[in-house]
Amino acid sequence: YKFLMIGTKQSFSIARLIFLLTMAAAWNANAFDKDNLEQLRATNECSRCDLTAIELPGVSLSEATLKWVKLTGANLADVNLSDVDLYGAYLSHINLNGANLTRADLRGVNLKWAKLISANLTGANLTEADLLLANLTDADLVGATLTRTNLMRANLTDAKLSGASLTRANLIRVNLIRANLTTADLSKANLSESDLTLTDLSMANLTGAGLWNANLTEANLSDADLTGSNLRDANLTGANLSGASLSWADLSGAVWNDETVFPEGFEIPDE
């Protein structure tokens, strides 16, 4: 009798599990509003629409108006979103790998945990967007605007950011290994505890920037403006600071070695 009861309970548990998995799959398949999708296809406009978890890889949505749209968990890999208006949209956990977002309006967009590997964001406006823990490996952000953007703990390995505006951006604990930030504006940006190993920051504007405990091993900071920057406890091993401006910069606790190149005439502080 006990054996039969145990078997019955196991059968019930398995049946319940199958039911829940079926319901979850059905919810995922119908997460977005189909009427909203039809509206988008017909008009290329769908502001405030719910397109949660939609699968649209490889399609063209160039110049679409998608203000405040909900695309949480959607798959838009390789999609053409050039000149799209996504102001205030919800795009957390979205897959935008390889997507074309040139000149896109992404102001105030929620891109937490987004996948943007090799995405093209040249000239895009990401002012005050939230890219917490986003993956932007090898992304192209040349000339992009990231003023007051939250990029905390994002992955920007090998990213291209030359000429980008990152004024007052939050770049705490960001991975910027081998990234190209030549001529970028990082004035008053917070790069504390970030990894900038082999990063190219030549001619970058880093006035008033926070680089506390940052790893700048073998970074290129030639001709960069570091006036008033906080380099306390930074690692400058092998870094190139030739021609850089270090007026009023705080290097307390910073470390360097014989390979580190300081500006000509700069009085190296006692280690």
mmCIF file of C-alpha atoms in Angstrom:
data_model
loop_
_atom_site.group_PDB
_atom_site.id
_atom_site.type_symbol
_atom_site.label_atom_id
_atom_site.label_comp_id
_atom_site.label_asym_id
_atom_site.label_seq_id
_atom_site.Cartn_x
_atom_site.Cartn_y
_atom_site.Cartn_z
ATOM 1 C CA TYR A 1 0.000 0.000 0.000
ATOM 2 C CA LYS A 2 2.851 2.400 0.934
ATOM 3 C CA PHE A 3 4.503 1.583 -2.392
ATOM 4 C CA LEU A 4 1.369 2.508 -4.293
ATOM 5 C CA MET A 5 1.076 5.799 -2.383
ATOM 6 C CA ILE A 6 4.681 6.722 -3.158
ATOM 7 C CA GLY A 7 4.163 5.862 -6.829
ATOM 8 C CA THR A 8 0.985 7.959 -6.934
ATOM 9 C CA LYS A 9 2.734 10.950 -5.390
ATOM 10 C CA GLN A 10 5.636 10.664 -7.835
ATOM 11 C CA SER A 11 3.233 10.449 -10.768
ATOM 12 C CA PHE A 12 1.365 13.499 -9.504
ATOM 13 C CA SER A 13 4.640 15.451 -9.121
ATOM 14 C CA ILE A 14 5.795 14.529 -12.622
ATOM 15 C CA ALA A 15 2.398 15.413 -14.103
ATOM 16 C CA ARG A 16 2.442 18.763 -12.287
ATOM 17 C CA LEU A 17 5.977 19.507 -13.515
ATOM 18 C CA ILE A 18 5.002 18.747 -17.120
ATOM 19 C CA PHE A 19 1.942 20.983 -16.765
ATOM 20 C CA LEU A 20 4.010 23.897 -15.416
ATOM 21 C CA LEU A 21 6.644 23.529 -18.129
ATOM 22 C CA THR A 22 3.936 23.469 -20.800
ATOM 23 C CA MET A 23 2.340 26.598 -19.367
ATOM 24 C CA ALA A 24 5.729 28.345 -19.203
ATOM 25 C CA ALA A 25 6.450 27.512 -22.838
ATOM 26 C CA ALA A 26 3.016 28.731 -23.879
ATOM 27 C CA TRP A 27 3.497 31.976 -21.966
ATOM 28 C CA ASN A 28 6.891 32.547 -23.600
ATOM 29 C CA ALA A 29 5.467 31.944 -27.070
ATOM 30 C CA ASN A 30 2.650 34.419 -26.473
ATOM 31 C CA ALA A 31 4.495 36.925 -24.279
ATOM 32 C CA PHE A 32 4.201 39.747 -26.789
ATOM 33 C CA ASP A 33 0.979 41.319 -28.061
ATOM 34 C CA LYS A 34 0.299 40.027 -31.583
ATOM 35 C CA ASP A 35 -1.760 43.108 -32.423
ATOM 36 C CA ASN A 36 1.250 45.229 -31.511
ATOM 37 C CA LEU A 37 3.395 43.154 -33.862
ATOM 38 C CA GLU A 38 0.945 43.653 -36.721
ATOM 39 C CA GLN A 39 0.924 47.387 -36.026
ATOM 40 C CA LEU A 40 4.712 47.465 -36.198
ATOM 41 C CA ARG A 41 4.768 45.566 -39.480
ATOM 42 C CA ALA A 42 2.131 47.809 -41.039
ATOM 43 C CA THR A 43 3.317 51.228 -39.852
ATOM 44 C CA ASN A 44 6.921 50.862 -38.613
ATOM 45 C CA GLU A 45 5.682 52.514 -35.415
ATOM 46 C CA CYS A 46 4.749 50.920 -32.122
ATOM 47 C CA SER A 47 5.293 53.273 -29.204
ATOM 48 C CA ARG A 48 4.430 51.865 -25.756
ATOM 49 C CA CYS A 49 3.858 48.420 -27.322
ATOM 50 C CA ASP A 50 4.496 45.137 -25.546
ATOM 51 C CA LEU A 51 6.884 43.010 -27.612
ATOM 52 C CA THR A 52 8.311 41.058 -24.693
ATOM 53 C CA ALA A 53 10.458 38.048 -25.671
ATOM 54 C CA ILE A 54 9.698 38.470 -29.386
ATOM 55 C CA GLU A 55 11.953 36.706 -31.913
ATOM 56 C CA LEU A 56 12.829 38.923 -34.884
ATOM 57 C CA PRO A 57 16.423 38.077 -35.806
ATOM 58 C CA GLY A 58 17.763 39.616 -39.005
ATOM 59 C CA VAL A 59 14.769 41.812 -39.897
ATOM 60 C CA SER A 60 14.897 45.527 -40.805
ATOM 61 C CA LEU A 61 13.315 48.085 -38.480
ATOM 62 C CA SER A 62 15.289 51.047 -39.766
ATOM 63 C CA GLU A 63 13.813 54.433 -38.753
ATOM 64 C CA ALA A 64 11.075 52.741 -36.687
ATOM 65 C CA THR A 65 9.435 54.684 -33.859
ATOM 66 C CA LEU A 66 9.477 52.524 -30.737
ATOM 67 C CA LYS A 67 9.346 54.977 -27.846
ATOM 68 C CA TRP A 68 8.806 53.336 -24.443
ATOM 69 C CA VAL A 69 8.375 49.934 -26.123
ATOM 70 C CA LYS A 70 8.809 46.819 -23.984
ATOM 71 C CA LEU A 71 11.301 44.401 -25.557
ATOM 72 C CA THR A 72 12.497 42.631 -22.425
ATOM 73 C CA GLY A 73 14.194 39.333 -23.290
ATOM 74 C CA ALA A 74 13.619 39.799 -27.022
ATOM 75 C CA ASN A 75 15.900 38.395 -29.721
ATOM 76 C CA LEU A 76 16.864 41.111 -32.207
ATOM 77 C CA ALA A 77 20.254 39.738 -33.182
ATOM 78 C CA ASP A 78 21.553 41.157 -36.487
ATOM 79 C CA VAL A 79 18.475 43.399 -36.819
ATOM 80 C CA ASN A 80 18.776 46.696 -38.718
ATOM 81 C CA LEU A 81 17.756 49.364 -36.187
ATOM 82 C CA SER A 82 19.582 52.290 -37.759
ATOM 83 C CA ASP A 83 18.032 55.678 -36.948
ATOM 84 C CA VAL A 84 15.421 53.974 -34.756
ATOM 85 C CA ASP A 85 13.703 55.928 -31.965
ATOM 86 C CA LEU A 86 13.796 53.805 -28.800
ATOM 87 C CA TYR A 87 13.566 56.644 -26.318
ATOM 88 C CA GLY A 88 12.785 55.347 -22.828
ATOM 89 C CA ALA A 89 12.382 51.731 -23.999
ATOM 90 C CA TYR A 90 12.686 48.639 -21.784
ATOM 91 C CA LEU A 91 15.321 46.370 -23.312
ATOM 92 C CA SER A 92 16.736 44.461 -20.355
ATOM 93 C CA HIS A 93 18.100 40.983 -21.171
ATOM 94 C CA ILE A 94 17.646 41.679 -24.911
ATOM 95 C CA ASN A 95 19.839 40.025 -27.541
ATOM 96 C CA LEU A 96 21.194 42.686 -29.895
ATOM 97 C CA ASN A 97 24.353 40.876 -30.928
ATOM 98 C CA GLY A 98 25.506 42.121 -34.329
ATOM 99 C CA ALA A 99 22.598 44.582 -34.569
ATOM 100 C CA ASN A 100 22.903 47.847 -36.510
ATOM 101 C CA LEU A 101 22.008 50.707 -34.148
ATOM 102 C CA THR A 102 23.810 53.529 -35.926
ATOM 103 C CA ARG A 103 22.436 56.946 -34.951
ATOM 104 C CA ALA A 104 19.748 55.268 -32.808
ATOM 105 C CA ASP A 105 17.994 57.303 -30.122
ATOM 106 C CA LEU A 106 18.550 55.255 -26.971
ATOM 107 C CA ARG A 107 18.176 58.004 -24.397
ATOM 108 C CA GLY A 108 17.071 56.719 -21.018
ATOM 109 C CA VAL A 109 16.776 53.148 -22.301
ATOM 110 C CA ASN A 110 16.953 50.210 -19.876
ATOM 111 C CA LEU A 111 19.618 47.889 -21.316
ATOM 112 C CA LYS A 112 20.549 46.023 -18.146
ATOM 113 C CA TRP A 113 22.155 42.638 -18.907
ATOM 114 C CA ALA A 114 21.747 43.298 -22.640
ATOM 115 C CA LYS A 115 23.840 41.412 -25.195
ATOM 116 C CA LEU A 116 25.416 43.834 -27.662
ATOM 117 C CA ILE A 117 28.409 41.839 -28.855
ATOM 118 C CA SER A 118 29.790 43.312 -32.102
ATOM 119 C CA ALA A 119 26.794 45.672 -32.312
ATOM 120 C CA ASN A 120 27.166 48.864 -34.374
ATOM 121 C CA LEU A 121 26.274 51.889 -32.232
ATOM 122 C CA THR A 122 28.225 54.561 -34.090
ATOM 123 C CA GLY A 123 26.703 57.973 -33.499
ATOM 124 C CA ALA A 124 24.009 56.526 -31.215
ATOM 125 C CA ASN A 125 22.637 58.621 -28.355
ATOM 126 C CA LEU A 126 22.701 56.684 -25.073
ATOM 127 C CA THR A 127 22.374 59.645 -22.724
ATOM 128 C CA GLU A 128 21.330 58.458 -19.240
ATOM 129 C CA ALA A 129 20.758 54.908 -20.495
ATOM 130 C CA ASP A 130 21.251 52.017 -18.049
ATOM 131 C CA LEU A 131 23.684 49.352 -19.297
ATOM 132 C CA LEU A 132 24.455 47.662 -15.999
ATOM 133 C CA LEU A 133 26.283 44.369 -16.688
ATOM 134 C CA ALA A 134 25.689 44.697 -20.438
ATOM 135 C CA ASN A 135 28.009 42.820 -22.805
ATOM 136 C CA LEU A 136 29.439 45.220 -25.395
ATOM 137 C CA THR A 137 32.445 43.147 -26.408
ATOM 138 C CA ASP A 138 33.828 44.377 -29.750
ATOM 139 C CA ALA A 139 30.938 46.858 -30.073
ATOM 140 C CA ASP A 140 31.413 49.955 -32.251
ATOM 141 C CA LEU A 141 30.528 53.119 -30.306
ATOM 142 C CA VAL A 142 32.592 55.597 -32.315
ATOM 143 C CA GLY A 143 31.191 59.089 -31.840
ATOM 144 C CA ALA A 144 28.395 57.835 -29.589
ATOM 145 C CA THR A 145 26.927 59.969 -26.788
ATOM 146 C CA LEU A 146 27.000 58.284 -23.377
ATOM 147 C CA THR A 147 26.582 61.302 -21.118
ATOM 148 C CA ARG A 148 25.654 60.227 -17.563
ATOM 149 C CA THR A 149 25.183 56.676 -18.857
ATOM 150 C CA ASN A 150 25.366 53.817 -16.353
ATOM 151 C CA LEU A 151 27.872 51.221 -17.584
ATOM 152 C CA MET A 152 28.738 49.790 -14.194
ATOM 153 C CA ARG A 153 30.354 46.326 -14.506
ATOM 154 C CA ALA A 154 29.706 46.238 -18.256
ATOM 155 C CA ASN A 155 32.025 44.320 -20.587
ATOM 156 C CA LEU A 156 33.595 46.608 -23.199
ATOM 157 C CA THR A 157 36.540 44.429 -24.144
ATOM 158 C CA ASP A 158 37.918 45.465 -27.572
ATOM 159 C CA ALA A 159 35.139 48.067 -27.911
ATOM 160 C CA LYS A 160 35.658 51.068 -30.198
ATOM 161 C CA LEU A 161 34.848 54.355 -28.436
ATOM 162 C CA SER A 162 37.044 56.886 -30.188
ATOM 163 C CA GLY A 163 35.491 60.323 -30.145
ATOM 164 C CA ALA A 164 32.677 59.153 -27.879
ATOM 165 C CA SER A 165 31.240 61.437 -25.185
ATOM 166 C CA LEU A 166 31.239 59.775 -21.759
ATOM 167 C CA THR A 167 30.958 62.865 -19.586
ATOM 168 C CA ARG A 168 29.975 61.929 -16.017
ATOM 169 C CA ALA A 169 29.376 58.330 -17.099
ATOM 170 C CA ASN A 170 29.397 55.572 -14.466
ATOM 171 C CA LEU A 171 32.157 53.168 -15.506
ATOM 172 C CA ILE A 172 32.854 51.581 -12.132
ATOM 173 C CA ARG A 173 34.371 48.089 -12.431
ATOM 174 C CA VAL A 174 34.030 48.086 -16.208
ATOM 175 C CA ASN A 175 36.129 45.792 -18.385
ATOM 176 C CA LEU A 176 37.778 48.021 -21.007
ATOM 177 C CA ILE A 177 40.682 45.758 -21.918
ATOM 178 C CA ARG A 178 42.151 46.765 -25.316
ATOM 179 C CA ALA A 179 39.304 49.244 -25.886
ATOM 180 C CA ASN A 180 39.949 52.244 -28.151
ATOM 181 C CA LEU A 181 39.056 55.530 -26.427
ATOM 182 C CA THR A 182 41.238 57.918 -28.407
ATOM 183 C CA THR A 183 39.987 61.530 -28.231
ATOM 184 C CA ALA A 184 37.020 60.379 -26.104
ATOM 185 C CA ASP A 185 35.522 62.815 -23.591
ATOM 186 C CA LEU A 186 35.620 61.174 -20.151
ATOM 187 C CA SER A 187 35.558 64.354 -18.110
ATOM 188 C CA LYS A 188 34.262 63.667 -14.588
ATOM 189 C CA ALA A 189 33.537 60.053 -15.535
ATOM 190 C CA ASN A 190 33.950 57.439 -12.787
ATOM 191 C CA LEU A 191 36.289 54.630 -13.850
ATOM 192 C CA SER A 192 37.159 53.441 -10.356
ATOM 193 C CA GLU A 193 38.310 49.823 -10.121
ATOM 194 C CA SER A 194 37.952 49.360 -13.878
ATOM 195 C CA ASP A 195 40.305 47.246 -15.973
ATOM 196 C CA LEU A 196 41.941 49.401 -18.657
ATOM 197 C CA THR A 197 44.786 47.061 -19.495
ATOM 198 C CA LEU A 198 46.221 47.889 -22.949
ATOM 199 C CA THR A 199 43.449 50.471 -23.440
ATOM 200 C CA ASP A 200 44.137 53.327 -25.856
ATOM 201 C CA LEU A 201 43.273 56.621 -24.129
ATOM 202 C CA SER A 202 45.562 58.808 -26.197
ATOM 203 C CA MET A 203 44.353 62.427 -26.443
ATOM 204 C CA ALA A 204 41.357 61.562 -24.262
ATOM 205 C CA ASN A 205 39.784 64.160 -21.966
ATOM 206 C CA LEU A 206 39.972 62.755 -18.435
ATOM 207 C CA THR A 207 39.763 66.017 -16.500
ATOM 208 C CA GLY A 208 38.323 65.399 -13.059
ATOM 209 C CA ALA A 209 37.869 61.697 -13.846
ATOM 210 C CA GLY A 210 37.822 59.096 -11.088
ATOM 211 C CA LEU A 211 40.431 56.392 -11.708
ATOM 212 C CA TRP A 212 40.826 55.210 -8.137
ATOM 213 C CA ASN A 213 42.284 51.693 -8.009
ATOM 214 C CA ALA A 214 41.956 51.380 -11.801
ATOM 215 C CA ASN A 215 44.189 48.964 -13.682
ATOM 216 C CA LEU A 216 46.009 50.950 -16.384
ATOM 217 C CA THR A 217 48.712 48.384 -17.074
ATOM 218 C CA GLU A 218 50.347 49.202 -20.435
ATOM 219 C CA ALA A 219 47.566 51.671 -21.222
ATOM 220 C CA ASN A 220 48.264 54.427 -23.751
ATOM 221 C CA LEU A 221 47.572 57.782 -22.105
ATOM 222 C CA SER A 222 49.815 59.842 -24.366
ATOM 223 C CA ASP A 223 48.672 63.464 -24.724
ATOM 224 C CA ALA A 224 45.646 62.747 -22.517
ATOM 225 C CA ASP A 225 44.319 65.469 -20.225
ATOM 226 C CA LEU A 226 44.277 64.114 -16.673
ATOM 227 C CA THR A 227 43.997 67.490 -14.961
ATOM 228 C CA GLY A 228 42.491 67.069 -11.500
ATOM 229 C CA SER A 229 41.920 63.341 -11.975
ATOM 230 C CA ASN A 230 41.910 60.861 -9.096
ATOM 231 C CA LEU A 231 44.558 58.182 -9.717
ATOM 232 C CA ARG A 232 44.857 57.053 -6.119
ATOM 233 C CA ASP A 233 46.039 53.418 -5.877
ATOM 234 C CA ALA A 234 45.935 53.083 -9.681
ATOM 235 C CA ASN A 235 48.181 50.592 -11.429
ATOM 236 C CA LEU A 236 50.314 52.445 -13.995
ATOM 237 C CA THR A 237 52.721 49.607 -14.692
ATOM 238 C CA GLY A 238 54.097 50.053 -18.214
ATOM 239 C CA ALA A 239 51.633 52.872 -18.963
ATOM 240 C CA ASN A 240 52.519 55.563 -21.509
ATOM 241 C CA LEU A 241 51.797 59.054 -20.158
ATOM 242 C CA SER A 242 54.071 60.973 -22.519
ATOM 243 C CA GLY A 243 52.691 64.419 -23.242
ATOM 244 C CA ALA A 244 49.838 63.935 -20.773
ATOM 245 C CA SER A 245 48.658 66.722 -18.479
ATOM 246 C CA LEU A 246 48.786 65.671 -14.832
ATOM 247 C CA SER A 247 48.218 69.048 -13.182
ATOM 248 C CA TRP A 248 46.527 68.618 -9.792
ATOM 249 C CA ALA A 249 46.145 64.887 -10.403
ATOM 250 C CA ASP A 250 46.211 62.723 -7.285
ATOM 251 C CA LEU A 251 48.650 59.814 -7.626
ATOM 252 C CA SER A 252 48.708 58.850 -3.953
ATOM 253 C CA GLY A 253 49.322 55.126 -3.600
ATOM 254 C CA ALA A 254 49.600 54.628 -7.364
ATOM 255 C CA VAL A 255 52.150 52.101 -8.603
ATOM 256 C CA TRP A 256 54.403 52.161 -11.666
ATOM 257 C CA ASN A 257 57.649 50.596 -12.863
ATOM 258 C CA ASP A 258 60.649 51.410 -15.047
ATOM 259 C CA GLU A 259 58.528 50.831 -18.146
ATOM 260 C CA THR A 260 56.093 53.581 -17.170
ATOM 261 C CA VAL A 261 56.618 56.748 -19.248
ATOM 262 C CA PHE A 262 55.748 60.035 -17.536
ATOM 263 C CA PRO A 263 55.483 63.426 -19.277
ATOM 264 C CA GLU A 264 58.741 65.234 -19.904
ATOM 265 C CA GLY A 265 59.545 67.487 -16.951
ATOM 266 C CA PHE A 266 56.957 65.875 -14.697
ATOM 267 C CA GLU A 267 58.167 65.556 -11.129
ATOM 268 C CA ILE A 268 57.509 61.943 -10.264
ATOM 269 C CA PRO A 269 56.202 61.708 -6.690
ATOM 270 C CA ASP A 270 57.883 59.463 -4.174
ATOM 271 C CA GLU A 271 56.409 55.971 -4.251
#
